[in-house]
C-alpha cells in the first residue's frame, strides 16, 4: 500500500511539473506577441529589440525545459 501511494505522489508531481511546459509556451507567445505589438507601433525600433525578444524567448523556453526535466526525474529517478 505504501508503494502505491508513493507512485501516485510521483505521478501527481510529474503531472504538475509537466504543466510548466505548457505554461512556458504561453510565456513564449506572450513575449513574441508583445514584441510584434511594439514593432507594429514603432517599426524603426524593431531591429534594436530583436535581440531582447530572443533572450526573453530563451528564458521562457529554458523554464519549460527545466520543468520537463523535473517531471522526468520525478517519474523515473525518485
mmCIF file of N, CA and C in Angstrom:
data_model
loop_
_atom_site.group_PDB
_atom_site.id
_atom_site.type_symbol
_atom_site.label_atom_id
_atom_site.label_comp_id
_atom_site.label_asym_id
_atom_site.label_seq_id
_atom_site.Cartn_x
_atom_site.Cartn_y
_atom_site.Cartn_z
ATOM 1 N N UNK A 1 0.815 -1.198 0.000
ATOM 2 C CA UNK A 1 0.000 0.000 0.000
ATOM 3 C C UNK A 1 0.856 1.259 0.000
ATOM 4 N N UNK A 2 1.971 1.237 0.746
ATOM 5 C CA UNK A 2 2.816 2.416 0.808
ATOM 6 C C UNK A 2 3.471 2.704 -0.532
ATOM 7 N N UNK A 3 3.837 1.672 -1.253
ATOM 8 C CA UNK A 3 4.439 1.867 -2.568
ATOM 9 C C UNK A 3 3.464 2.458 -3.561
ATOM 10 N N UNK A 4 2.188 2.085 -3.445
ATOM 11 C CA UNK A 4 1.183 2.640 -4.352
ATOM 12 C C UNK A 4 0.977 4.125 -4.104
ATOM 13 N N UNK A 5 0.975 4.523 -2.847
ATOM 14 C CA UNK A 5 0.794 5.942 -2.516
ATOM 15 C C UNK A 5 2.000 6.741 -3.011
ATOM 16 N N UNK A 6 3.191 6.174 -2.879
ATOM 17 C CA UNK A 6 4.390 6.864 -3.362
ATOM 18 C C UNK A 6 4.352 7.017 -4.883
ATOM 19 N N UNK A 7 3.878 5.986 -5.591
ATOM 20 C CA UNK A 7 3.780 6.079 -7.047
ATOM 21 C C UNK A 7 2.755 7.115 -7.464
ATOM 22 N N UNK A 8 1.651 7.168 -6.750
ATOM 23 C CA UNK A 8 0.631 8.176 -7.053
ATOM 24 C C UNK A 8 1.197 9.572 -6.840
ATOM 25 N N UNK A 9 1.942 9.743 -5.758
ATOM 26 C CA UNK A 9 2.568 11.034 -5.488
ATOM 27 C C UNK A 9 3.566 11.424 -6.559
ATOM 28 N N UNK A 10 4.327 10.441 -7.053
ATOM 29 C CA UNK A 10 5.280 10.721 -8.130
ATOM 30 C C UNK A 10 4.560 11.188 -9.385
ATOM 31 N N UNK A 11 3.490 10.499 -9.735
ATOM 32 C CA UNK A 11 2.786 10.854 -10.969
ATOM 33 C C UNK A 11 2.047 12.180 -10.847
ATOM 34 N N UNK A 12 1.512 12.473 -9.679
ATOM 35 C CA UNK A 12 0.869 13.774 -9.492
ATOM 36 C C UNK A 12 1.910 14.887 -9.569
ATOM 37 N N UNK A 13 3.047 14.689 -8.930
ATOM 38 C CA UNK A 13 4.112 15.688 -9.006
ATOM 39 C C UNK A 13 4.642 15.865 -10.410
ATOM 40 N N UNK A 14 4.771 14.759 -11.133
ATOM 41 C CA UNK A 14 5.257 14.849 -12.514
ATOM 42 C C UNK A 14 4.230 15.557 -13.394
ATOM 43 N N UNK A 15 2.962 15.298 -13.152
ATOM 44 C CA UNK A 15 1.926 15.991 -13.926
ATOM 45 C C UNK A 15 1.905 17.477 -13.654
ATOM 46 N N UNK A 16 2.061 17.855 -12.388
ATOM 47 C CA UNK A 16 2.104 19.280 -12.058
ATOM 48 C C UNK A 16 3.356 19.949 -12.622
ATOM 49 N N UNK A 17 4.475 19.244 -12.596
ATOM 50 C CA UNK A 17 5.691 19.799 -13.194
ATOM 51 C C UNK A 17 5.558 19.872 -14.713
ATOM 52 N N UNK A 18 4.839 18.923 -15.298
ATOM 53 C CA UNK A 18 4.624 18.949 -16.742
ATOM 54 C C UNK A 18 3.754 20.113 -17.186
ATOM 55 N N UNK A 19 2.935 20.640 -16.282
ATOM 56 C CA UNK A 19 2.146 21.829 -16.622
ATOM 57 C C UNK A 19 3.051 23.018 -16.957
ATOM 58 N N UNK A 20 4.241 23.015 -16.377
ATOM 59 C CA UNK A 20 5.189 24.097 -16.664
ATOM 60 C C UNK A 20 5.576 24.158 -18.129
ATOM 61 N N UNK A 21 5.561 23.023 -18.806
ATOM 62 C CA UNK A 21 5.877 23.021 -20.239
ATOM 63 C C UNK A 21 4.825 23.809 -21.014
ATOM 64 N N UNK A 22 3.576 23.580 -20.695
ATOM 65 C CA UNK A 22 2.508 24.314 -21.376
ATOM 66 C C UNK A 22 2.484 25.781 -21.001
ATOM 67 N N UNK A 23 2.762 26.067 -19.747
ATOM 68 C CA UNK A 23 2.757 27.458 -19.304
ATOM 69 C C UNK A 23 3.932 28.214 -19.917
ATOM 70 N N UNK A 24 5.054 27.539 -20.127
ATOM 71 C CA UNK A 24 6.178 28.224 -20.782
ATOM 72 C C UNK A 24 5.839 28.555 -22.231
ATOM 73 N N UNK A 25 5.024 27.727 -22.864
ATOM 74 C CA UNK A 25 4.583 28.042 -24.227
ATOM 75 C C UNK A 25 3.737 29.312 -24.225
ATOM 76 N N UNK A 26 2.925 29.476 -23.194
ATOM 77 C CA UNK A 26 2.168 30.728 -23.078
ATOM 78 C C UNK A 26 3.102 31.916 -22.891
ATOM 79 N N UNK A 27 4.180 31.716 -22.136
ATOM 80 C CA UNK A 27 5.150 32.784 -21.933
ATOM 81 C C UNK A 27 5.862 33.173 -23.220
ATOM 82 N N UNK A 28 6.217 32.182 -24.028
ATOM 83 C CA UNK A 28 6.865 32.464 -25.314
ATOM 84 C C UNK A 28 5.905 33.223 -26.223
ATOM 85 N N UNK A 29 4.655 32.813 -26.226
ATOM 86 C CA UNK A 29 3.661 33.523 -27.034
ATOM 87 C C UNK A 29 3.456 34.940 -26.561
ATOM 88 N N UNK A 30 3.491 35.141 -25.263
ATOM 89 C CA UNK A 30 3.335 36.483 -24.712
ATOM 90 C C UNK A 30 4.512 37.379 -25.107
ATOM 91 N N UNK A 31 5.718 36.851 -25.025
ATOM 92 C CA UNK A 31 6.905 37.623 -25.405
ATOM 93 C C UNK A 31 6.850 37.988 -26.888
ATOM 94 N N UNK A 32 6.553 37.017 -27.737
ATOM 95 C CA UNK A 32 6.518 37.276 -29.178
ATOM 96 C C UNK A 32 5.364 38.212 -29.542
ATOM 97 N N UNK A 33 4.225 38.040 -28.896
ATOM 98 C CA UNK A 33 3.085 38.913 -29.186
ATOM 99 C C UNK A 33 3.339 40.354 -28.797
ATOM 100 N N UNK A 34 3.960 40.552 -27.629
ATOM 101 C CA UNK A 34 4.276 41.918 -27.214
ATOM 102 C C UNK A 34 5.352 42.541 -28.102
ATOM 103 N N UNK A 35 6.283 41.726 -28.565
ATOM 104 C CA UNK A 35 7.283 42.257 -29.498
ATOM 105 C C UNK A 35 6.623 42.709 -30.801
ATOM 106 N N UNK A 36 5.737 41.874 -31.328
ATOM 107 C CA UNK A 36 5.056 42.250 -32.570
ATOM 108 C C UNK A 36 4.186 43.483 -32.378
ATOM 109 N N UNK A 37 3.555 43.588 -31.227
ATOM 110 C CA UNK A 37 2.739 44.771 -30.951
ATOM 111 C C UNK A 37 3.601 46.034 -30.938
ATOM 112 N N UNK A 38 4.758 45.950 -30.280
ATOM 113 C CA UNK A 38 5.655 47.100 -30.257
ATOM 114 C C UNK A 38 6.282 47.381 -31.612
ATOM 115 N N UNK A 39 6.587 46.328 -32.366
ATOM 116 C CA UNK A 39 7.204 46.518 -33.683
ATOM 117 C C UNK A 39 6.216 47.163 -34.653
ATOM 118 N N UNK A 40 4.949 46.846 -34.531
ATOM 119 C CA UNK A 40 3.959 47.468 -35.412
ATOM 120 C C UNK A 40 3.708 48.920 -35.040
ATOM 121 N N UNK A 41 3.874 49.253 -33.763
ATOM 122 C CA UNK A 41 3.714 50.649 -33.352
ATOM 123 C C UNK A 41 4.897 51.504 -33.782
ATOM 124 N N UNK A 42 6.110 50.940 -33.672
ATOM 125 C CA UNK A 42 7.322 51.690 -33.993
ATOM 126 C C UNK A 42 8.266 50.788 -34.782
ATOM 127 N N UNK A 43 8.079 50.703 -36.101
ATOM 128 C CA UNK A 43 8.900 49.783 -36.903
ATOM 129 C C UNK A 43 10.387 50.115 -36.912
ATOM 130 N N UNK A 44 10.741 51.370 -36.712
ATOM 131 C CA UNK A 44 12.158 51.729 -36.751
ATOM 132 C C UNK A 44 12.923 51.192 -35.541
ATOM 133 N N UNK A 45 12.237 50.966 -34.430
ATOM 134 C CA UNK A 45 12.907 50.457 -33.229
ATOM 135 C C UNK A 45 12.862 48.936 -33.144
ATOM 136 N N UNK A 46 12.214 48.279 -34.079
ATOM 137 C CA UNK A 46 12.053 46.824 -34.007
ATOM 138 C C UNK A 46 13.386 46.094 -34.150
ATOM 139 N N UNK A 47 14.264 46.602 -34.981
ATOM 140 C CA UNK A 47 15.547 45.922 -35.190
ATOM 141 C C UNK A 47 16.391 45.931 -33.917
ATOM 142 N N UNK A 48 16.287 46.996 -33.125
ATOM 143 C CA UNK A 48 17.074 47.082 -31.897
ATOM 144 C C UNK A 48 16.524 46.171 -30.809
ATOM 145 N N UNK A 49 15.257 45.807 -30.888
ATOM 146 C CA UNK A 49 14.631 44.997 -29.848
ATOM 147 C C UNK A 49 14.596 43.505 -30.169
ATOM 148 N N UNK A 50 15.071 43.122 -31.339
ATOM 149 C CA UNK A 50 15.014 41.712 -31.737
ATOM 150 C C UNK A 50 15.855 40.837 -30.814
ATOM 151 N N UNK A 51 17.041 41.297 -30.445
ATOM 152 C CA UNK A 51 17.898 40.507 -29.549
ATOM 153 C C UNK A 51 17.235 40.332 -28.191
ATOM 154 N N UNK A 52 16.585 41.375 -27.703
ATOM 155 C CA UNK A 52 15.882 41.292 -26.424
ATOM 156 C C UNK A 52 14.745 40.281 -26.497
ATOM 157 N N UNK A 53 14.059 40.240 -27.629
ATOM 158 C CA UNK A 53 12.976 39.272 -27.796
ATOM 159 C C UNK A 53 13.519 37.848 -27.734
ATOM 160 N N UNK A 54 14.624 37.593 -28.413
ATOM 161 C CA UNK A 54 15.187 36.246 -28.406
ATOM 162 C C UNK A 54 15.688 35.850 -27.022
ATOM 163 N N UNK A 55 16.212 36.787 -26.257
ATOM 164 C CA UNK A 55 16.635 36.491 -24.890
ATOM 165 C C UNK A 55 15.423 36.137 -24.036
ATOM 166 N N UNK A 56 14.338 36.879 -24.189
ATOM 167 C CA UNK A 56 13.116 36.581 -23.449
ATOM 168 C C UNK A 56 12.535 35.225 -23.817
ATOM 169 N N UNK A 57 12.557 34.903 -25.095
ATOM 170 C CA UNK A 57 12.066 33.593 -25.535
ATOM 171 C C UNK A 57 12.959 32.483 -24.981
ATOM 172 N N UNK A 58 14.262 32.716 -24.970
ATOM 173 C CA UNK A 58 15.183 31.692 -24.455
ATOM 174 C C UNK A 58 14.951 31.433 -22.969
ATOM 175 N N UNK A 59 14.727 32.501 -22.184
ATOM 176 C CA UNK A 59 14.465 32.308 -20.755
ATOM 177 C C UNK A 59 13.152 31.582 -20.528
ATOM 178 N N UNK A 60 12.121 31.936 -21.267
ATOM 179 C CA UNK A 60 10.828 31.267 -21.115
ATOM 180 C C UNK A 60 10.926 29.800 -21.528
ATOM 181 N N UNK A 61 11.653 29.529 -22.583
ATOM 182 C CA UNK A 61 11.794 28.147 -23.042
ATOM 183 C C UNK A 61 12.665 27.340 -22.083
ATOM 184 N N UNK A 62 13.664 27.974 -21.483
ATOM 185 C CA UNK A 62 14.508 27.275 -20.511
ATOM 186 C C UNK A 62 13.696 26.840 -19.299
ATOM 187 N N UNK A 63 12.743 27.648 -18.874
ATOM 188 C CA UNK A 63 11.886 27.254 -17.761
ATOM 189 C C UNK A 63 11.025 26.054 -18.141
ATOM 190 N N UNK A 64 10.575 26.001 -19.381
ATOM 191 C CA UNK A 64 9.814 24.848 -19.846
ATOM 192 C C UNK A 64 10.651 23.586 -19.878
ATOM 193 N N UNK A 65 11.882 23.699 -20.338
ATOM 194 C CA UNK A 65 12.778 22.544 -20.377
ATOM 195 C C UNK A 65 13.109 22.092 -18.956
ATOM 196 N N UNK A 66 13.302 23.043 -18.039
ATOM 197 C CA UNK A 66 13.577 22.699 -16.654
ATOM 198 C C UNK A 66 12.391 21.972 -16.018
ATOM 199 N N UNK A 67 11.179 22.430 -16.284
ATOM 200 C CA UNK A 67 10.014 21.750 -15.711
ATOM 201 C C UNK A 67 9.842 20.365 -16.321
ATOM 202 N N UNK A 68 10.177 20.200 -17.588
ATOM 203 C CA UNK A 68 10.135 18.879 -18.203
ATOM 204 C C UNK A 68 11.151 17.951 -17.550
ATOM 205 N N UNK A 69 12.334 18.469 -17.265
ATOM 206 C CA UNK A 69 13.366 17.685 -16.596
ATOM 207 C C UNK A 69 12.914 17.262 -15.205
ATOM 208 N N UNK A 70 12.288 18.169 -14.477
ATOM 209 C CA UNK A 70 11.788 17.836 -13.146
ATOM 210 C C UNK A 70 10.722 16.752 -13.233
ATOM 211 N N UNK A 71 9.842 16.851 -14.233
ATOM 212 C CA UNK A 71 8.801 15.827 -14.396
ATOM 213 C C UNK A 71 9.408 14.462 -14.688
ATOM 214 N N UNK A 72 10.401 14.416 -15.559
ATOM 215 C CA UNK A 72 11.053 13.142 -15.877
ATOM 216 C C UNK A 72 11.769 12.582 -14.644
ATOM 217 N N UNK A 73 12.437 13.447 -13.902
ATOM 218 C CA UNK A 73 13.127 12.989 -12.697
ATOM 219 C C UNK A 73 12.138 12.459 -11.660
ATOM 220 N N UNK A 74 10.992 13.120 -11.520
ATOM 221 C CA UNK A 74 10.001 12.634 -10.556
ATOM 222 C C UNK A 74 9.430 11.292 -10.967
ATOM 223 N N UNK A 75 9.290 11.066 -12.255
ATOM 224 C CA UNK A 75 8.700 9.813 -12.700
ATOM 225 C C UNK A 75 9.666 8.642 -12.600
ATOM 226 N N UNK A 76 10.927 8.858 -12.945
ATOM 227 C CA UNK A 76 11.832 7.724 -13.093
ATOM 228 C C UNK A 76 12.968 7.666 -12.072
ATOM 229 N N UNK A 77 13.361 8.770 -11.476
ATOM 230 C CA UNK A 77 14.526 8.741 -10.592
ATOM 231 C C UNK A 77 14.164 8.718 -9.114
ATOM 232 N N UNK A 78 12.974 9.151 -8.770
ATOM 233 C CA UNK A 78 12.606 9.220 -7.336
ATOM 234 C C UNK A 78 11.871 7.974 -6.945
#
